[in-house]
Amino acid sequence: MITDPDDFFTKGCGRCDRFATPDCSTRLWIDGLNNLRRICLDIGLSETVKWAHPCYLHAGRNIAMFGAFRGDFRLNFMNPGLVSDTEGVLEPQGPNSATPGTIRFTAVGQVGEMEPVIRAYLRQLMDHAEAGTKPPKVEREIDVPDELIEALDADPELAEAFQALTPGRQKSYLFNLNQVKQSATRVARIEKFRGKIIAGKGALER
């Protein structure tokens, strides 16, 4: 998987065998993705890579992340519970999302059309990051670590596979991750677990 943001815009995320080929999903939407990148950088966000996708930060907090797929490309807002969706454009990021937090684009020109809205929503999250505002707590049947929620939101294949696991297998990952105190360690474990989840296995299965 990639570690340099530039690679996403020139080669892809590195998660599949279409990486660095003309068939990569990023090639389908590159003008729109570049436009999203321009907006994020212009508004003052810093750029890095998380889960093999460009991630944009401000005041030490994740603000937004991009994704490219065969049928669309997406702008995912982190901590979407803090976004006031005045335009009614947000959709759930994934099957485990409690709060709508993504904008799906099916044409590259839609980014330019929605630029004022995108900037306004990014600014909302930047202001909350500066103020240290925490998103409202959402009651969940299972205590899912924030790092896992973000990983599932950013990776539809992983989200679909996790959703398909038996409740016991899901709990095995939640129990394992909740034992860890450091966020960075949880992120590393999630990346390590990805293959098992895709294979339909629990955390302790070989």
PDB file of C-alpha atoms in Angstrom:
ATOM      1  CA  MET A   1       0.000   0.000   0.000  1.00  0.00           C
ATOM      2  CA  ILE A   2       1.106   3.564  -0.627  1.00  0.00           C
ATOM      3  CA  THR A   3       2.665   5.865   1.960  1.00  0.00           C
ATOM      4  CA  ASP A   4       3.128   8.976  -0.204  1.00  0.00           C
ATOM      5  CA  PRO A   5      -0.028  11.003  -1.084  1.00  0.00           C
ATOM      6  CA  ASP A   6       1.350  11.799  -4.537  1.00  0.00           C
ATOM      7  CA  ASP A   7       1.275   8.094  -5.385  1.00  0.00           C
ATOM      8  CA  PHE A   8      -2.511   7.983  -4.963  1.00  0.00           C
ATOM      9  CA  PHE A   9      -2.956  10.649  -7.619  1.00  0.00           C
ATOM     10  CA  THR A  10      -0.477   9.090 -10.042  1.00  0.00           C
ATOM     11  CA  LYS A  11      -0.732   5.339  -9.395  1.00  0.00           C
ATOM     12  CA  GLY A  12      -3.636   4.534  -7.056  1.00  0.00           C
ATOM     13  CA  CYS A  13      -3.925   3.199  -3.505  1.00  0.00           C
ATOM     14  CA  GLY A  14      -1.918   0.005  -3.996  1.00  0.00           C
ATOM     15  CA  ARG A  15      -4.574  -2.340  -2.598  1.00  0.00           C
ATOM     16  CA  CYS A  16      -5.219  -4.322  -5.766  1.00  0.00           C
ATOM     17  CA  ASP A  17      -3.478  -5.582  -8.896  1.00  0.00           C
ATOM     18  CA  ARG A  18      -4.787  -2.598 -10.896  1.00  0.00           C
ATOM     19  CA  PHE A  19      -2.282  -0.379  -9.048  1.00  0.00           C
ATOM     20  CA  ALA A  20      -0.215   1.794 -11.389  1.00  0.00           C
ATOM     21  CA  THR A  21      -2.180   0.656 -14.453  1.00  0.00           C
ATOM     22  CA  PRO A  22      -4.563   2.586 -16.727  1.00  0.00           C
ATOM     23  CA  ASP A  23      -7.401   0.482 -15.259  1.00  0.00           C
ATOM     24  CA  CYS A  24      -6.933   1.841 -11.703  1.00  0.00           C
ATOM     25  CA  SER A  25     -10.091   3.495 -10.350  1.00  0.00           C
ATOM     26  CA  THR A  26      -8.181   6.699  -9.654  1.00  0.00           C
ATOM     27  CA  ARG A  27      -7.582   7.069 -13.406  1.00  0.00           C
ATOM     28  CA  LEU A  28     -11.343   7.209 -14.020  1.00  0.00           C
ATOM     29  CA  TRP A  29     -11.813  10.166 -11.700  1.00  0.00           C
ATOM     30  CA  ILE A  30      -8.406  11.835 -11.596  1.00  0.00           C
ATOM     31  CA  ASP A  31      -9.636  15.328 -12.541  1.00  0.00           C
ATOM     32  CA  GLY A  32     -12.246  15.254  -9.785  1.00  0.00           C
ATOM     33  CA  LEU A  33      -9.783  13.852  -7.251  1.00  0.00           C
ATOM     34  CA  ASN A  34      -7.230  16.507  -8.104  1.00  0.00           C
ATOM     35  CA  ASN A  35      -9.914  19.147  -7.681  1.00  0.00           C
ATOM     36  CA  LEU A  36     -10.780  17.806  -4.215  1.00  0.00           C
ATOM     37  CA  ARG A  37      -7.084  17.840  -3.339  1.00  0.00           C
ATOM     38  CA  ARG A  38      -6.790  21.450  -4.492  1.00  0.00           C
ATOM     39  CA  ILE A  39      -9.710  22.484  -2.292  1.00  0.00           C
ATOM     40  CA  CYS A  40      -8.340  20.715   0.790  1.00  0.00           C
ATOM     41  CA  LEU A  41      -4.861  22.159   0.418  1.00  0.00           C
ATOM     42  CA  ASP A  42      -6.158  25.623  -0.464  1.00  0.00           C
ATOM     43  CA  ILE A  43      -8.276  25.764   2.684  1.00  0.00           C
ATOM     44  CA  GLY A  44      -5.200  25.015   4.783  1.00  0.00           C
ATOM     45  CA  LEU A  45      -5.427  21.299   5.553  1.00  0.00           C
ATOM     46  CA  SER A  46      -2.260  19.212   5.828  1.00  0.00           C
ATOM     47  CA  GLU A  47      -1.987  16.086   3.692  1.00  0.00           C
ATOM     48  CA  THR A  48      -0.902  12.582   4.651  1.00  0.00           C
ATOM     49  CA  VAL A  49      -1.802   8.956   3.896  1.00  0.00           C
ATOM     50  CA  LYS A  50      -3.929   6.701   6.101  1.00  0.00           C
ATOM     51  CA  TRP A  51      -5.290   3.307   5.082  1.00  0.00           C
ATOM     52  CA  ALA A  52      -3.670   3.863   1.674  1.00  0.00           C
ATOM     53  CA  HIS A  53      -5.819   6.921   0.919  1.00  0.00           C
ATOM     54  CA  PRO A  54      -5.153  10.672   1.116  1.00  0.00           C
ATOM     55  CA  CYS A  55      -6.174  12.001   4.507  1.00  0.00           C
ATOM     56  CA  TYR A  56      -6.391  15.680   5.432  1.00  0.00           C
ATOM     57  CA  LEU A  57      -5.748  16.971   8.945  1.00  0.00           C
ATOM     58  CA  HIS A  58      -6.074  20.161  10.952  1.00  0.00           C
ATOM     59  CA  ALA A  59      -5.158  20.939  14.557  1.00  0.00           C
ATOM     60  CA  GLY A  60      -4.130  17.333  15.110  1.00  0.00           C
ATOM     61  CA  ARG A  61      -7.440  15.868  13.981  1.00  0.00           C
ATOM     62  CA  ASN A  62      -8.481  13.907  10.882  1.00  0.00           C
ATOM     63  CA  ILE A  63     -10.812  16.079   8.802  1.00  0.00           C
ATOM     64  CA  ALA A  64     -11.447  14.300   5.496  1.00  0.00           C
ATOM     65  CA  MET A  65     -10.362  11.399   3.310  1.00  0.00           C
ATOM     66  CA  PHE A  66     -10.720  10.490  -0.380  1.00  0.00           C
ATOM     67  CA  GLY A  67     -11.661   7.238  -2.055  1.00  0.00           C
ATOM     68  CA  ALA A  68     -11.992   6.136  -5.695  1.00  0.00           C
ATOM     69  CA  PHE A  69     -14.092   3.213  -6.893  1.00  0.00           C
ATOM     70  CA  ARG A  70     -15.376   1.874 -10.178  1.00  0.00           C
ATOM     71  CA  GLY A  71     -18.760   3.574  -9.912  1.00  0.00           C
ATOM     72  CA  ASP A  72     -17.914   6.763  -8.033  1.00  0.00           C
ATOM     73  CA  PHE A  73     -15.344   8.686  -6.034  1.00  0.00           C
ATOM     74  CA  ARG A  74     -15.918  10.021  -2.535  1.00  0.00           C
ATOM     75  CA  LEU A  75     -15.102  12.672  -0.008  1.00  0.00           C
ATOM     76  CA  ASN A  76     -15.480  11.241   3.495  1.00  0.00           C
ATOM     77  CA  PHE A  77     -15.757  13.651   6.413  1.00  0.00           C
ATOM     78  CA  MET A  78     -14.267  12.433   9.679  1.00  0.00           C
ATOM     79  CA  ASN A  79     -16.309  13.038  12.859  1.00  0.00           C
ATOM     80  CA  PRO A  80     -19.382  13.670  10.659  1.00  0.00           C
ATOM     81  CA  GLY A  81     -21.551  14.122  13.735  1.00  0.00           C
ATOM     82  CA  LEU A  82     -20.043  17.595  13.988  1.00  0.00           C
ATOM     83  CA  VAL A  83     -21.098  18.596  10.465  1.00  0.00           C
ATOM     84  CA  SER A  84     -24.290  20.562  10.061  1.00  0.00           C
ATOM     85  CA  ASP A  85     -25.546  19.151   6.740  1.00  0.00           C
ATOM     86  CA  THR A  86     -27.505  22.227   5.741  1.00  0.00           C
ATOM     87  CA  GLU A  87     -27.580  21.152   2.081  1.00  0.00           C
ATOM     88  CA  GLY A  88     -28.683  17.566   2.743  1.00  0.00           C
ATOM     89  CA  VAL A  89     -25.875  16.066   0.646  1.00  0.00           C
ATOM     90  CA  LEU A  90     -24.281  13.623   3.092  1.00  0.00           C
ATOM     91  CA  GLU A  91     -24.766   9.861   2.877  1.00  0.00           C
ATOM     92  CA  PRO A  92     -23.590   7.068   5.211  1.00  0.00           C
ATOM     93  CA  GLN A  93     -19.909   6.298   4.651  1.00  0.00           C
ATOM     94  CA  GLY A  94     -20.413   2.566   5.121  1.00  0.00           C
ATOM     95  CA  PRO A  95     -22.700  -0.090   6.592  1.00  0.00           C
ATOM     96  CA  ASN A  96     -21.334   0.525  10.099  1.00  0.00           C
ATOM     97  CA  SER A  97     -21.671   4.304   9.998  1.00  0.00           C
ATOM     98  CA  ALA A  98     -24.031   5.728  12.582  1.00  0.00           C
ATOM     99  CA  THR A  99     -23.950   9.221  11.049  1.00  0.00           C
ATOM    100  CA  PRO A 100     -24.007  10.232   7.349  1.00  0.00           C
ATOM    101  CA  GLY A 101     -20.614  11.621   6.420  1.00  0.00           C
ATOM    102  CA  THR A 102     -19.749  11.161   2.751  1.00  0.00           C
ATOM    103  CA  ILE A 103     -20.352  12.916  -0.550  1.00  0.00           C
ATOM    104  CA  ARG A 104     -20.386  10.569  -3.541  1.00  0.00           C
ATOM    105  CA  PHE A 105     -19.498  11.946  -6.959  1.00  0.00           C
ATOM    106  CA  THR A 106     -20.439  10.210 -10.199  1.00  0.00           C
ATOM    107  CA  ALA A 107     -19.037  12.899 -12.507  1.00  0.00           C
ATOM    108  CA  VAL A 108     -15.789  14.863 -12.174  1.00  0.00           C
ATOM    109  CA  GLY A 109     -17.580  18.162 -12.753  1.00  0.00           C
ATOM    110  CA  GLN A 110     -19.672  17.743  -9.622  1.00  0.00           C
ATOM    111  CA  VAL A 111     -16.724  18.750  -7.424  1.00  0.00           C
ATOM    112  CA  GLY A 112     -16.593  22.221  -8.960  1.00  0.00           C
ATOM    113  CA  GLU A 113     -20.367  22.582  -8.670  1.00  0.00           C
ATOM    114  CA  MET A 114     -20.260  21.656  -4.988  1.00  0.00           C
ATOM    115  CA  GLU A 115     -17.087  23.515  -4.060  1.00  0.00           C
ATOM    116  CA  PRO A 116     -18.822  26.128  -1.841  1.00  0.00           C
ATOM    117  CA  VAL A 117     -20.563  23.364   0.126  1.00  0.00           C
ATOM    118  CA  ILE A 118     -17.375  21.297   0.401  1.00  0.00           C
ATOM    119  CA  ARG A 119     -15.432  24.284   1.692  1.00  0.00           C
ATOM    120  CA  ALA A 120     -18.149  25.162   4.204  1.00  0.00           C
ATOM    121  CA  TYR A 121     -18.290  21.613   5.611  1.00  0.00           C
ATOM    122  CA  LEU A 122     -14.485  21.360   5.813  1.00  0.00           C
ATOM    123  CA  ARG A 123     -14.394  24.713   7.592  1.00  0.00           C
ATOM    124  CA  GLN A 124     -16.943  23.482  10.125  1.00  0.00           C
ATOM    125  CA  LEU A 125     -14.721  20.526  11.013  1.00  0.00           C
ATOM    126  CA  MET A 126     -11.596  22.687  11.109  1.00  0.00           C
ATOM    127  CA  ASP A 127     -13.299  25.051  13.558  1.00  0.00           C
ATOM    128  CA  HIS A 128     -14.345  22.112  15.734  1.00  0.00           C
ATOM    129  CA  ALA A 129     -10.793  20.732  15.629  1.00  0.00           C
ATOM    130  CA  GLU A 130      -9.403  24.078  16.779  1.00  0.00           C
ATOM    131  CA  ALA A 131     -11.976  24.281  19.569  1.00  0.00           C
ATOM    132  CA  GLY A 132     -11.460  20.666  20.608  1.00  0.00           C
ATOM    133  CA  THR A 133     -15.155  19.922  20.179  1.00  0.00           C
ATOM    134  CA  LYS A 134     -15.993  16.244  20.459  1.00  0.00           C
ATOM    135  CA  PRO A 135     -18.694  14.653  18.286  1.00  0.00           C
ATOM    136  CA  PRO A 136     -21.899  13.611  20.037  1.00  0.00           C
ATOM    137  CA  LYS A 137     -21.762  10.069  21.314  1.00  0.00           C
ATOM    138  CA  VAL A 138     -23.843   7.596  19.369  1.00  0.00           C
ATOM    139  CA  GLU A 139     -25.169   4.605  21.235  1.00  0.00           C
ATOM    140  CA  ARG A 140     -23.950   1.385  19.646  1.00  0.00           C
ATOM    141  CA  GLU A 141     -24.919  -2.156  20.468  1.00  0.00           C
ATOM    142  CA  ILE A 142     -21.207  -3.076  20.332  1.00  0.00           C
ATOM    143  CA  ASP A 143     -18.416  -0.752  21.429  1.00  0.00           C
ATOM    144  CA  VAL A 144     -16.593  -0.271  18.129  1.00  0.00           C
ATOM    145  CA  PRO A 145     -13.231   1.575  18.330  1.00  0.00           C
ATOM    146  CA  ASP A 146     -13.128   4.814  16.334  1.00  0.00           C
ATOM    147  CA  GLU A 147     -10.103   3.555  14.401  1.00  0.00           C
ATOM    148  CA  LEU A 148     -12.077   0.555  13.160  1.00  0.00           C
ATOM    149  CA  ILE A 149     -15.042   2.730  12.188  1.00  0.00           C
ATOM    150  CA  GLU A 150     -12.735   4.998  10.174  1.00  0.00           C
ATOM    151  CA  ALA A 151     -11.062   1.996   8.510  1.00  0.00           C
ATOM    152  CA  LEU A 152     -14.421   0.475   7.540  1.00  0.00           C
ATOM    153  CA  ASP A 153     -15.690   3.804   6.243  1.00  0.00           C
ATOM    154  CA  ALA A 154     -12.578   4.245   4.098  1.00  0.00           C
ATOM    155  CA  ASP A 155     -12.499   0.677   2.759  1.00  0.00           C
ATOM    156  CA  PRO A 156     -15.847  -0.616   1.380  1.00  0.00           C
ATOM    157  CA  GLU A 157     -14.413  -4.084   0.700  1.00  0.00           C
ATOM    158  CA  LEU A 158     -13.301  -4.387   4.309  1.00  0.00           C
ATOM    159  CA  ALA A 159     -16.629  -3.010   5.562  1.00  0.00           C
ATOM    160  CA  GLU A 160     -18.604  -5.555   3.534  1.00  0.00           C
ATOM    161  CA  ALA A 161     -16.426  -8.406   4.779  1.00  0.00           C
ATOM    162  CA  PHE A 162     -16.656  -7.284   8.406  1.00  0.00           C
ATOM    163  CA  GLN A 163     -20.431  -6.968   8.155  1.00  0.00           C
ATOM    164  CA  ALA A 164     -20.590 -10.534   6.820  1.00  0.00           C
ATOM    165  CA  LEU A 165     -18.698 -11.977   9.805  1.00  0.00           C
ATOM    166  CA  THR A 166     -20.623 -13.824  12.476  1.00  0.00           C
ATOM    167  CA  PRO A 167     -21.318 -11.754  15.612  1.00  0.00           C
ATOM    168  CA  GLY A 168     -18.769 -13.848  17.490  1.00  0.00           C
ATOM    169  CA  ARG A 169     -16.039 -13.153  14.949  1.00  0.00           C
ATOM    170  CA  GLN A 170     -16.860  -9.445  14.954  1.00  0.00           C
ATOM    171  CA  LYS A 171     -16.595  -9.420  18.742  1.00  0.00           C
ATOM    172  CA  SER A 172     -13.221 -11.159  18.595  1.00  0.00           C
ATOM    173  CA  TYR A 173     -11.803  -8.156  16.725  1.00  0.00           C
ATOM    174  CA  LEU A 174     -13.567  -5.637  18.950  1.00  0.00           C
ATOM    175  CA  PHE A 175     -12.274  -7.349  22.087  1.00  0.00           C
ATOM    176  CA  ASN A 176      -8.739  -7.448  20.679  1.00  0.00           C
ATOM    177  CA  LEU A 177      -8.746  -3.797  19.611  1.00  0.00           C
ATOM    178  CA  ASN A 178     -10.374  -2.521  22.795  1.00  0.00           C
ATOM    179  CA  GLN A 179      -7.545  -4.025  24.824  1.00  0.00           C
ATOM    180  CA  VAL A 180      -5.115  -1.608  23.160  1.00  0.00           C
ATOM    181  CA  LYS A 181      -4.630   1.857  24.636  1.00  0.00           C
ATOM    182  CA  GLN A 182      -2.659   3.497  21.821  1.00  0.00           C
ATOM    183  CA  SER A 183      -4.562   4.629  18.714  1.00  0.00           C
ATOM    184  CA  ALA A 184      -1.551   3.994  16.456  1.00  0.00           C
ATOM    185  CA  THR A 185      -1.365   0.395  17.687  1.00  0.00           C
ATOM    186  CA  ARG A 186      -5.063  -0.126  16.937  1.00  0.00           C
ATOM    187  CA  VAL A 187      -4.554   1.228  13.410  1.00  0.00           C
ATOM    188  CA  ALA A 188      -1.615  -1.147  12.896  1.00  0.00           C
ATOM    189  CA  ARG A 189      -3.645  -4.106  14.161  1.00  0.00           C
ATOM    190  CA  ILE A 190      -6.534  -3.276  11.839  1.00  0.00           C
ATOM    191  CA  GLU A 191      -4.185  -3.260   8.846  1.00  0.00           C
ATOM    192  CA  LYS A 192      -2.742  -6.584  10.014  1.00  0.00           C
ATOM    193  CA  PHE A 193      -6.235  -8.058  10.483  1.00  0.00           C
ATOM    194  CA  ARG A 194      -7.505  -6.984   7.039  1.00  0.00           C
ATOM    195  CA  GLY A 195      -6.587 -10.236   5.303  1.00  0.00           C
ATOM    196  CA  LYS A 196      -8.298 -12.331   7.973  1.00  0.00           C
ATOM    197  CA  ILE A 197     -11.455 -10.242   7.861  1.00  0.00           C
ATOM    198  CA  ILE A 198     -11.618 -10.486   4.066  1.00  0.00           C
ATOM    199  CA  ALA A 199     -11.164 -14.262   4.431  1.00  0.00           C
ATOM    200  CA  GLY A 200     -14.108 -14.448   6.859  1.00  0.00           C
ATOM    201  CA  LYS A 201     -11.987 -15.433   9.860  1.00  0.00           C
ATOM    202  CA  GLY A 202     -12.001 -14.288  13.458  1.00  0.00           C
ATOM    203  CA  ALA A 203      -9.102 -12.566  15.190  1.00  0.00           C
ATOM    204  CA  LEU A 204      -7.804 -15.777  16.769  1.00  0.00           C
ATOM    205  CA  GLU A 205      -8.300 -18.039  13.761  1.00  0.00           C
ATOM    206  CA  ARG A 206      -5.383 -19.070  11.585  1.00  0.00           C
TER     207      ARG A 206
END
